[in-house]
PDB file of C-alpha atoms and ligand atoms in Angstrom:
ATOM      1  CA  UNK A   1       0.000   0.000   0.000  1.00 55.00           C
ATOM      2  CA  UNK A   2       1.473   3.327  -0.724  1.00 84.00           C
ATOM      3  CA  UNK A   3       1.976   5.653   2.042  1.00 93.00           C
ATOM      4  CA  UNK A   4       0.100   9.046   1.694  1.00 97.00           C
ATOM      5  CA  UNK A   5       1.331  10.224   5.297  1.00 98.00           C
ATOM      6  CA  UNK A   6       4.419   9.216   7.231  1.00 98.00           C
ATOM      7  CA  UNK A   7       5.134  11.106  10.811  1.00 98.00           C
ATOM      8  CA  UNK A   8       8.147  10.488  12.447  1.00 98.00           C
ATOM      9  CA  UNK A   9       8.477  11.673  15.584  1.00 98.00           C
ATOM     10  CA  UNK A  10       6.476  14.717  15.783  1.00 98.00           C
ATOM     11  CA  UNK A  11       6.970  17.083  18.661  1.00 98.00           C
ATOM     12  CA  UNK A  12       5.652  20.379  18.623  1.00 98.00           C
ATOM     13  CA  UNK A  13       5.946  23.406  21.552  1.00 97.00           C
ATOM     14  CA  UNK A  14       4.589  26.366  21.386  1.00 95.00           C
ATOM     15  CA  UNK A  15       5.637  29.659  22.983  1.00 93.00           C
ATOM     16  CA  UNK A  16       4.187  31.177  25.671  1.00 92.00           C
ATOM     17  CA  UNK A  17       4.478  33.885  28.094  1.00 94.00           C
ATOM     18  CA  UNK A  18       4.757  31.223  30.812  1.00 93.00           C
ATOM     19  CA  UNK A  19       7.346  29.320  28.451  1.00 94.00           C
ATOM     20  CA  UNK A  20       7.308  26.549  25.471  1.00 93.00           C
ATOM     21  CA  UNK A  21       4.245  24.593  26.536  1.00 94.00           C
ATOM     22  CA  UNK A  22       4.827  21.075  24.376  1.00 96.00           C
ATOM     23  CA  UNK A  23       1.469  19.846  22.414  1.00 97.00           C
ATOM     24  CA  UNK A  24       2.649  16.981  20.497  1.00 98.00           C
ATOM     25  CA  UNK A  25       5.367  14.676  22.073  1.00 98.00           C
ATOM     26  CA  UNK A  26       6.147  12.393  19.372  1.00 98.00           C
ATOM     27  CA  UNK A  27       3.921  11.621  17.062  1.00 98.00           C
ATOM     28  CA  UNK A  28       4.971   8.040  14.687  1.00 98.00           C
ATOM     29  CA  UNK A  29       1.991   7.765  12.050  1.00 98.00           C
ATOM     30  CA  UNK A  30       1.706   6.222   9.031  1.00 98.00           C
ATOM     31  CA  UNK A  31      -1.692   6.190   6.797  1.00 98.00           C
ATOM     32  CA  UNK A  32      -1.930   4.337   3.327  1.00 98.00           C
ATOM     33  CA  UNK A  33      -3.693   5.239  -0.134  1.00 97.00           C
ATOM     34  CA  UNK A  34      -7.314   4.322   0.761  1.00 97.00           C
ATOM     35  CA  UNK A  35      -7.477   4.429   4.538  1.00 98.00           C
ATOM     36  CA  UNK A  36     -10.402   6.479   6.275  1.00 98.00           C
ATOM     37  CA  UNK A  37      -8.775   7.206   9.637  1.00 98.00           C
ATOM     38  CA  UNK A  38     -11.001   9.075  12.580  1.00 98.00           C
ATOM     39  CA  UNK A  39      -8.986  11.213  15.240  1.00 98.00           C
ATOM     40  CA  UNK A  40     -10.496  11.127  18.709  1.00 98.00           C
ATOM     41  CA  UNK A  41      -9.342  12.602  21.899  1.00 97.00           C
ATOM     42  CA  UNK A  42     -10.544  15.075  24.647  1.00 96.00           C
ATOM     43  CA  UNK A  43     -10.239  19.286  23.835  1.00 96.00           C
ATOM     44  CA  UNK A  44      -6.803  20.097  23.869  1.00 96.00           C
ATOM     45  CA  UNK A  45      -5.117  16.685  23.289  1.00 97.00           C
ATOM     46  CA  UNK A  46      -3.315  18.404  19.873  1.00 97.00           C
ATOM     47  CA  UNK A  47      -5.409  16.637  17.243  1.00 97.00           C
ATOM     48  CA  UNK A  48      -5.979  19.700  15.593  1.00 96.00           C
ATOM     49  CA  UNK A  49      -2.166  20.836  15.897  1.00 97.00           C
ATOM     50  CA  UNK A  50      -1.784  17.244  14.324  1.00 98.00           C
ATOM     51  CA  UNK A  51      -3.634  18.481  11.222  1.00 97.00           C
ATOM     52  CA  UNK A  52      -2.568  21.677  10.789  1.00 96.00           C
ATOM     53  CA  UNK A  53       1.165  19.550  10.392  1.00 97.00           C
ATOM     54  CA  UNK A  54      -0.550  16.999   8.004  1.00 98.00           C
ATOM     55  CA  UNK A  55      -2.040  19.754   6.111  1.00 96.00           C
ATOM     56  CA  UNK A  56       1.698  21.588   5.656  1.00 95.00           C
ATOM     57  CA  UNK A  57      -0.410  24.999   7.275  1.00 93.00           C
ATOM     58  CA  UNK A  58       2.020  24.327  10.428  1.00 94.00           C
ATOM     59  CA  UNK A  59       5.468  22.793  10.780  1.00 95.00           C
ATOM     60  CA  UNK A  60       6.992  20.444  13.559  1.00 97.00           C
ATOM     61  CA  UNK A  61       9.771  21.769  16.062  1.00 97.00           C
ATOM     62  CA  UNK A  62      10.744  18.763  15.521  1.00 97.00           C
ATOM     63  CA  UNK A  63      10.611  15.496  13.587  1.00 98.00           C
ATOM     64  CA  UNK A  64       9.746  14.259  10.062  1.00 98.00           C
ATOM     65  CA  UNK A  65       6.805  14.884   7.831  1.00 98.00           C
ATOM     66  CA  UNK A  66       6.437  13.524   4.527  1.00 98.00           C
ATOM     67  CA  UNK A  67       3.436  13.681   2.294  1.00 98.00           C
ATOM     68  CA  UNK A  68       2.988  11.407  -0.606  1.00 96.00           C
ATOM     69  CA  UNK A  69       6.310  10.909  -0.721  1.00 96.00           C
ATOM     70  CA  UNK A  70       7.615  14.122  -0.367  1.00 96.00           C
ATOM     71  CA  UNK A  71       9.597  15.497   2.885  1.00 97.00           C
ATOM     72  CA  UNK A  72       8.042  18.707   3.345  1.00 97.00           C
ATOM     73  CA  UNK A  73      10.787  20.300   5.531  1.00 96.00           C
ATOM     74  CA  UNK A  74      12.734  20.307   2.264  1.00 96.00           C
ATOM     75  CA  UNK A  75      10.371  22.010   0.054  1.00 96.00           C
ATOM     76  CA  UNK A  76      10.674  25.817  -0.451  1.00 95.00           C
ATOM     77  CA  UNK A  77       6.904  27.570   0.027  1.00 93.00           C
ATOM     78  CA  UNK A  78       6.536  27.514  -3.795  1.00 92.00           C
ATOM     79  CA  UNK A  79       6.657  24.349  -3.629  1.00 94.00           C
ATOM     80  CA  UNK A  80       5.048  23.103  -0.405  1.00 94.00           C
ATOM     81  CA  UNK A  81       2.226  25.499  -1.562  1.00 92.00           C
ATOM     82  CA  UNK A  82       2.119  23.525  -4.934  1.00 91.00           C
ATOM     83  CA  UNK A  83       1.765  20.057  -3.190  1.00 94.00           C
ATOM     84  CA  UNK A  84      -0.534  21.068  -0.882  1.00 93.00           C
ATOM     85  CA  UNK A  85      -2.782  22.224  -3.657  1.00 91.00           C
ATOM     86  CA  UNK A  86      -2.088  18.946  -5.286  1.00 92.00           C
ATOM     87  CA  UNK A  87      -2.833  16.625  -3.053  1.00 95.00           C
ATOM     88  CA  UNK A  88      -5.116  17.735  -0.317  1.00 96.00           C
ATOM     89  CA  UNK A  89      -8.749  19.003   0.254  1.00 96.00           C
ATOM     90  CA  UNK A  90      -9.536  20.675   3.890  1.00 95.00           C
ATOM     91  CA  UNK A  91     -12.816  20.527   5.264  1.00 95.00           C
ATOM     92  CA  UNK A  92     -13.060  22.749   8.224  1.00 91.00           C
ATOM     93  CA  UNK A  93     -15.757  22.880  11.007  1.00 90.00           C
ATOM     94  CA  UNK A  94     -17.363  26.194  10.142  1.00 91.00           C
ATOM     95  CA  UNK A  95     -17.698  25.953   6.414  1.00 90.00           C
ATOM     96  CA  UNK A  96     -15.588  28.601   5.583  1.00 92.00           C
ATOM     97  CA  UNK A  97     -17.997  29.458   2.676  1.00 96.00           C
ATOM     98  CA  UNK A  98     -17.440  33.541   0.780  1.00 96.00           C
ATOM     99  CA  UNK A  99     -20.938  34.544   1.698  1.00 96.00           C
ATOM    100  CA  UNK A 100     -20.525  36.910  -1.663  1.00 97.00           C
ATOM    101  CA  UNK A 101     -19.563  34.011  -4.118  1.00 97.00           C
ATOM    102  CA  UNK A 102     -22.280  31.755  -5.486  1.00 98.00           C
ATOM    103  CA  UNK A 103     -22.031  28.270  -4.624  1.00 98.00           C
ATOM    104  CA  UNK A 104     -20.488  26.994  -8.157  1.00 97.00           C
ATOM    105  CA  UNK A 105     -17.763  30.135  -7.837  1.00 97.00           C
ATOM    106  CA  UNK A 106     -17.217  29.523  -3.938  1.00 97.00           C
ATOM    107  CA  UNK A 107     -16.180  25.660  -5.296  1.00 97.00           C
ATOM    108  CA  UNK A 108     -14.558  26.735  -8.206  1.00 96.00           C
ATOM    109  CA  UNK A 109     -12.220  28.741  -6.251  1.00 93.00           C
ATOM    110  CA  UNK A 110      -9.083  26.760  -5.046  1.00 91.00           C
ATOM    111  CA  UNK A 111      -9.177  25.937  -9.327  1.00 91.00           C
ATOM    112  CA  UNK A 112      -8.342  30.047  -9.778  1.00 86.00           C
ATOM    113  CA  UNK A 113      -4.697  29.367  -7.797  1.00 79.00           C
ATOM    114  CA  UNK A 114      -4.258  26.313 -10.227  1.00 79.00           C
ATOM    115  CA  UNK A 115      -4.515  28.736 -13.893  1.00 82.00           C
ATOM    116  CA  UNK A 116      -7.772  27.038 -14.839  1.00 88.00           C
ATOM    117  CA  UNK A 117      -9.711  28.891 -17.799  1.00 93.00           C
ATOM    118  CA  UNK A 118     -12.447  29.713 -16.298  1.00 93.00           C
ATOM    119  CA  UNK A 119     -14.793  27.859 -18.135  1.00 95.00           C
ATOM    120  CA  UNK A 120     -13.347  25.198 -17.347  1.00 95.00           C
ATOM    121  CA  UNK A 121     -13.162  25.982 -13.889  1.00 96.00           C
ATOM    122  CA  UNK A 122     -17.340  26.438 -13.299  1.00 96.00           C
ATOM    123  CA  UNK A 123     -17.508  22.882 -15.280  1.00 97.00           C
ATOM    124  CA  UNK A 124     -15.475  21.648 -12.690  1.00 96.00           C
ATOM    125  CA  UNK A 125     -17.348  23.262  -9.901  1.00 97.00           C
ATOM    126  CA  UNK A 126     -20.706  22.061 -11.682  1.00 97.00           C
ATOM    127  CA  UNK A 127     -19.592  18.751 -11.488  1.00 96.00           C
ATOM    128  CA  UNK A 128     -18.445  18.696  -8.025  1.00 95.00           C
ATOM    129  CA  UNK A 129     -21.654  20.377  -6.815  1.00 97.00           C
ATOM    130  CA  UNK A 130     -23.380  17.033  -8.522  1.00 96.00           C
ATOM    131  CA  UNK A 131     -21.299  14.789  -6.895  1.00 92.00           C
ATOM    132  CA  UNK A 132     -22.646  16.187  -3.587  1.00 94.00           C
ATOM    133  CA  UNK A 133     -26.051  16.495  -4.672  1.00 94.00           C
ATOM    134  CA  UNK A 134     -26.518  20.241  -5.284  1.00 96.00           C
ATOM    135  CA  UNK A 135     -26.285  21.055  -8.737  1.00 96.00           C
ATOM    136  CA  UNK A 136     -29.281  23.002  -8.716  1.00 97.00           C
ATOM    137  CA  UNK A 137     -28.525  25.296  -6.169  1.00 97.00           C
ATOM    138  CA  UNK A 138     -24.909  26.282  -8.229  1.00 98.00           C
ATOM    139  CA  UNK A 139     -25.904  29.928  -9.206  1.00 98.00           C
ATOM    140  CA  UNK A 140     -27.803  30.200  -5.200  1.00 98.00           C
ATOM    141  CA  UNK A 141     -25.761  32.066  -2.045  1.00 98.00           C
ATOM    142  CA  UNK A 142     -23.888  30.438   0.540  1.00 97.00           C
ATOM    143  CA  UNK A 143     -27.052  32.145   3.076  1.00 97.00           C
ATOM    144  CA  UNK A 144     -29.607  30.341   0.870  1.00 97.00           C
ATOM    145  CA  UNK A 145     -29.126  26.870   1.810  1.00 97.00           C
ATOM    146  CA  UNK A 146     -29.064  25.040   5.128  1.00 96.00           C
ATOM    147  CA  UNK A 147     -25.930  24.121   7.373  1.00 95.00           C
ATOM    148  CA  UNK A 148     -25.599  20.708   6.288  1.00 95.00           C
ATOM    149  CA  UNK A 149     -25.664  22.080   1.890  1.00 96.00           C
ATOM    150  CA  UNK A 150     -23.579  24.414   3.230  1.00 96.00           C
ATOM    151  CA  UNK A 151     -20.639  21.918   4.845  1.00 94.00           C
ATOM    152  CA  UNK A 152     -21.758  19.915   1.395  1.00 96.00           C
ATOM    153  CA  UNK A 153     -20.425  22.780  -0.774  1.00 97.00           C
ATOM    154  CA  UNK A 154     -17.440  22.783   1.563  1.00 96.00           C
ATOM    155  CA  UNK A 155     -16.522  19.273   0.574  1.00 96.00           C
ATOM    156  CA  UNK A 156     -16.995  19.929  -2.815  1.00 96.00           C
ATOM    157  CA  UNK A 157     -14.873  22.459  -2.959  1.00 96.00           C
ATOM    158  CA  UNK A 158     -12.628  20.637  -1.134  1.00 95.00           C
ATOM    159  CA  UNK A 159     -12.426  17.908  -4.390  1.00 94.00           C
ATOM    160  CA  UNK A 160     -12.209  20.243  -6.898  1.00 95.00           C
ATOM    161  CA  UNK A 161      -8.331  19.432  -7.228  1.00 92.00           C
ATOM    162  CA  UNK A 162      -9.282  16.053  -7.240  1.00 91.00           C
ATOM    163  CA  UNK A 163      -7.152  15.438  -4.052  1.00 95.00           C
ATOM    164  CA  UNK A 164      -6.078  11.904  -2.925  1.00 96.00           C
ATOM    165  CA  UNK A 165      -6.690  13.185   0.447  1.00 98.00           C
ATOM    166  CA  UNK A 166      -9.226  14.830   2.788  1.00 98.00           C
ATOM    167  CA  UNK A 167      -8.309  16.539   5.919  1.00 98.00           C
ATOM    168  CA  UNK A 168     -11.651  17.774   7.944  1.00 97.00           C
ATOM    169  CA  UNK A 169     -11.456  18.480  11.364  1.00 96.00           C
ATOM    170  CA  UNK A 170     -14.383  18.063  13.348  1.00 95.00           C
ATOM    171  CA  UNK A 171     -16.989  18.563   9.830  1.00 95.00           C
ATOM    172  CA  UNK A 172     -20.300  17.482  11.550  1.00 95.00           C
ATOM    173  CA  UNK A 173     -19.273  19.702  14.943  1.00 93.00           C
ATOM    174  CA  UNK A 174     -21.904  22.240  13.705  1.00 92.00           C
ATOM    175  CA  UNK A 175     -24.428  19.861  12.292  1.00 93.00           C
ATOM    176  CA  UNK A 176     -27.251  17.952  13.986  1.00 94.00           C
ATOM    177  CA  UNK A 177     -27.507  14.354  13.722  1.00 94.00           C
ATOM    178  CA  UNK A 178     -29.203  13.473  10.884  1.00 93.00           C
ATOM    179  CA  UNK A 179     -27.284  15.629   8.889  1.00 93.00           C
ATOM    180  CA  UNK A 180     -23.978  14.615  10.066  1.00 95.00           C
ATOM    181  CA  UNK A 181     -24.764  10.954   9.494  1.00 95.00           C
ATOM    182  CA  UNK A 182     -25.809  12.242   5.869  1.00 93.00           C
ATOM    183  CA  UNK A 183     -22.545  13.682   5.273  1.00 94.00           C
ATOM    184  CA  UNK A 184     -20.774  10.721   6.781  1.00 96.00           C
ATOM    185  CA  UNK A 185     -22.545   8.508   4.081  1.00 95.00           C
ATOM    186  CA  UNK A 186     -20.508  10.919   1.731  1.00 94.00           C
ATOM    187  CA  UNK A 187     -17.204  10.574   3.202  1.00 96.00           C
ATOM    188  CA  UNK A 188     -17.453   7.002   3.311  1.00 97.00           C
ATOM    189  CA  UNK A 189     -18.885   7.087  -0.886  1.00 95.00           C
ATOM    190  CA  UNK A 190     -15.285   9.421  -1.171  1.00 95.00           C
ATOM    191  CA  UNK A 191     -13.482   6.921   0.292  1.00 97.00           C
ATOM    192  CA  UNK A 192     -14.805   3.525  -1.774  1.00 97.00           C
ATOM    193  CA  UNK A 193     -13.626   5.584  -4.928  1.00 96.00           C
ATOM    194  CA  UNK A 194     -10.005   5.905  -2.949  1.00 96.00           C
ATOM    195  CA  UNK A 195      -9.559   8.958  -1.572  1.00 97.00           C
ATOM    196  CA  UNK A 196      -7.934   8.770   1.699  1.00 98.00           C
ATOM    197  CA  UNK A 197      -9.919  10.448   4.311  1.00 98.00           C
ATOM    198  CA  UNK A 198      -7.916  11.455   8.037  1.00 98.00           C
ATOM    199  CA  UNK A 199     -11.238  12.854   9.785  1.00 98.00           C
ATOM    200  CA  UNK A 200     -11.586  14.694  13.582  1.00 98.00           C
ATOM    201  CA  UNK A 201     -14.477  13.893  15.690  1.00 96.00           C
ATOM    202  CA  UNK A 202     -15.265  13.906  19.540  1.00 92.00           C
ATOM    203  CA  UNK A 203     -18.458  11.354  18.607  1.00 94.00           C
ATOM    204  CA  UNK A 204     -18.069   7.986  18.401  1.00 94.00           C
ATOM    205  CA  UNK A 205     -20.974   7.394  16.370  1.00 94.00           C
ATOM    206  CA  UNK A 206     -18.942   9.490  13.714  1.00 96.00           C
ATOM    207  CA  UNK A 207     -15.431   7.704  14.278  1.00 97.00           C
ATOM    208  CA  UNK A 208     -17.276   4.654  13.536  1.00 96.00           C
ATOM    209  CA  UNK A 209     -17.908   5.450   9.784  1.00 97.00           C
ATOM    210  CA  UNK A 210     -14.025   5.000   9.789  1.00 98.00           C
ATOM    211  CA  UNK A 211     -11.695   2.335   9.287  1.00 97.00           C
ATOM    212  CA  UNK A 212      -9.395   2.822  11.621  1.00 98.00           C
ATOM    213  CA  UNK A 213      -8.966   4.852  14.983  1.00 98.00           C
ATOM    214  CA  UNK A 214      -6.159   6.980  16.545  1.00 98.00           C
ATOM    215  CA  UNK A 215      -7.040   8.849  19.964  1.00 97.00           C
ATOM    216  CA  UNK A 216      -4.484  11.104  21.147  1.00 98.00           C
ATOM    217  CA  UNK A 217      -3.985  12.127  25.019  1.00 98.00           C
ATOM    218  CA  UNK A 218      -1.804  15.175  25.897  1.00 97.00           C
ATOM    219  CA  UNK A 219      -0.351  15.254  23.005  1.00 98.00           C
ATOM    220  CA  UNK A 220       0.297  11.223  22.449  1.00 98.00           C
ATOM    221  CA  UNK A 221      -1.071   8.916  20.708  1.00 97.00           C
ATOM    222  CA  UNK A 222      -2.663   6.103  23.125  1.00 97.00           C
ATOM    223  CA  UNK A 223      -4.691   4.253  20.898  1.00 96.00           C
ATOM    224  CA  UNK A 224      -4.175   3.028  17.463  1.00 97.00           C
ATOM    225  CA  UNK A 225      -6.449   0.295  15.902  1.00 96.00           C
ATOM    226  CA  UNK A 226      -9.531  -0.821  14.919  1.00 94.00           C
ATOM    227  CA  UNK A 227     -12.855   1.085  15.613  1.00 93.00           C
ATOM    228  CA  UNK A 228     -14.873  -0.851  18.146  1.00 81.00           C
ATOM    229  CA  UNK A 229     -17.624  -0.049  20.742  1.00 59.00           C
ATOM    230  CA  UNK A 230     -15.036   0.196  23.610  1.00 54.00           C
ATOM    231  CA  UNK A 231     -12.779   2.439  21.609  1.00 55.00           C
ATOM    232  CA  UNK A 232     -14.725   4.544  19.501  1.00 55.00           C
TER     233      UNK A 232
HETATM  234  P1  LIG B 301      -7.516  19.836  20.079  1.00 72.81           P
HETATM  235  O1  LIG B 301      -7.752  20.101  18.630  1.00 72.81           O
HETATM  236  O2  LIG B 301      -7.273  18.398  20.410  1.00 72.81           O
HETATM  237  O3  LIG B 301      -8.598  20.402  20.948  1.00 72.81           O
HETATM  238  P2  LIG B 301      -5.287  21.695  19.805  1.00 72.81           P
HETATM  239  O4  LIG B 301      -4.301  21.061  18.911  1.00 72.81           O
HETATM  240  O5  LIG B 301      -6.142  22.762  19.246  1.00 72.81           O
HETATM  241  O6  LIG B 301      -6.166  20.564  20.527  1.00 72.81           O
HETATM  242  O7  LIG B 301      -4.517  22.324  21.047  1.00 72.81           O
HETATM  243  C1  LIG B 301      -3.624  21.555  21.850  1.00 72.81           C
HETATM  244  C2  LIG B 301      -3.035  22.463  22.928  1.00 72.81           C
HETATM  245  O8  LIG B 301      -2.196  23.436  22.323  1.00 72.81           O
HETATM  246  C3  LIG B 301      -4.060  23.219  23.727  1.00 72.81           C
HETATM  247  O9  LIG B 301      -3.658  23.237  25.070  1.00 72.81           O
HETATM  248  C4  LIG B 301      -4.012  24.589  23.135  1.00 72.81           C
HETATM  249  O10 LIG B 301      -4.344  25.558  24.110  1.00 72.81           O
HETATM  250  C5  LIG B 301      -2.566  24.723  22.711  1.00 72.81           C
HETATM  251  N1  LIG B 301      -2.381  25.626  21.557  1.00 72.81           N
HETATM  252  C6  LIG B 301      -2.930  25.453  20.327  1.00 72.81           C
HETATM  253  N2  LIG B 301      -2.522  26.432  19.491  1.00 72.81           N
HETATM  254  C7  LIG B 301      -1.715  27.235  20.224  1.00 72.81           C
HETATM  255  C8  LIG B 301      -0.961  28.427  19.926  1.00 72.81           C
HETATM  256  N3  LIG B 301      -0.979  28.971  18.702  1.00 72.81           N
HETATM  257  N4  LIG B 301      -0.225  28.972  20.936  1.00 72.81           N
HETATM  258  C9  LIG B 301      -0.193  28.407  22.169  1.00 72.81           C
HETATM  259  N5  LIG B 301      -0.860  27.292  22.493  1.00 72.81           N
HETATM  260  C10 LIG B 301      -1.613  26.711  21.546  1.00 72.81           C
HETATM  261 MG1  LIG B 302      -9.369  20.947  17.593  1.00 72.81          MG
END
């Protein structure tokens, strides 16, 4: 199986005004092409420092990230900007939607970075927005549709650069429970076509449309494995 993530060793401190306060204390991960991995662990255990490393929007003090291959430390921010266009899609918690933008040009956007024609950028967007079940809402307004269309258009903007991975932290933390489970059932369809999906919850009933489990305690890992009742 090829490796889309490898951490080595991750430790990351921040600074403080009381002094470097350490949040991850040596992190060793490793998730393969196809995996849908859920991240559990109380408020404050790092998962979403974790992230921010796997998503190259935060570097370790220490240790070794590489992404698809690719050792990030040794890519200049051309470069590590390019890759992370490449290869990931971030879903966020709040949907991070440009209330402005209609729904086709709010998922057409990350394509504008990328020196798409335009054209071809809303008939990317149009398809996306079908994938997810919205193509007749493309020319509507991010304050037109509910919460759960709304974190829909977020994920379809997040595939626009046909990614081989997802990041989303915490994506149903806003959404009540039918809808979450709605947009579970489309993270899981995501991941049977292959695209690797690393995904943040605090609900088990989440984790369990995963794969596999990592929790994370005060900045370690405690728990890598299967998702089961007594883990999840
Ligand atoms: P989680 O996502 O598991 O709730 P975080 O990764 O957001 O945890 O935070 C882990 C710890 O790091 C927390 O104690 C938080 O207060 C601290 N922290 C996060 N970001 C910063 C920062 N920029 N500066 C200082 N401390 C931070
Ligand atoms: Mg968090």
């Amino acid at each position: 199986m090829d490796q889309v993530i490898r951490a080595e060793g991750l430790f990351k401190e921040y600074e403080t005004d009381a002094g470097p306060v350490p949040v991850l204390k040596g992190i060793d991960l490793e998730i393969g092409q196809g995996e849908f991995v859920a991240v559990m662990g109380p408020s404050g255990s790092g998962k979403s420092t974790f992230m921010n490393i796997l998503g190259c929007l935060d570097m370790p003090t220490t240790g070794r990230y590489v992404l698809n291959g690719r050792d990030v430390a040794k890519l200049n921010p051309d470069l590590l900007a390019k890759l992370r266009n490449e290869v990931i899609g971030f879903v966020f918690q709040g949907f991070n939607l440009l209330p402005r933008a209609s729904l086709e040009d709010n998922v057409a956007l990350p394509l504008v970075y990328c020196n798409v024609r335009k054209s071809e950028r809303i008939s990317r967007a149009n398809d996306m927005l079908r994938k997810v079940g919205l193509e007749k809402f493309a020319k509507s307004f991010p304050n037109q549709i509910s919460g759960g269309q709304q974190q829909r258009v977020a994920i379809a903007r997040a595939l626009v650069n046909r990614p081989k991975l997802i990041l989303a932290d915490e994506p149903t933390g806003n959404l009540d429970t039918r809808t979450s489970n709605e947009i579970m059932h489309l993270f899981r369809a995501l991941n049977e076509e292959g695209i690797t999906i690393v995904l943040v919850t605090h609900e088990p009933d989440i984790a369990a449309y995963a794969k596999r489990l990592v929790k994370f305690m005060d900045g370690n890992l405690i728990y890598d494995g299967e998702v089961s009742e007594a883990h999840a």
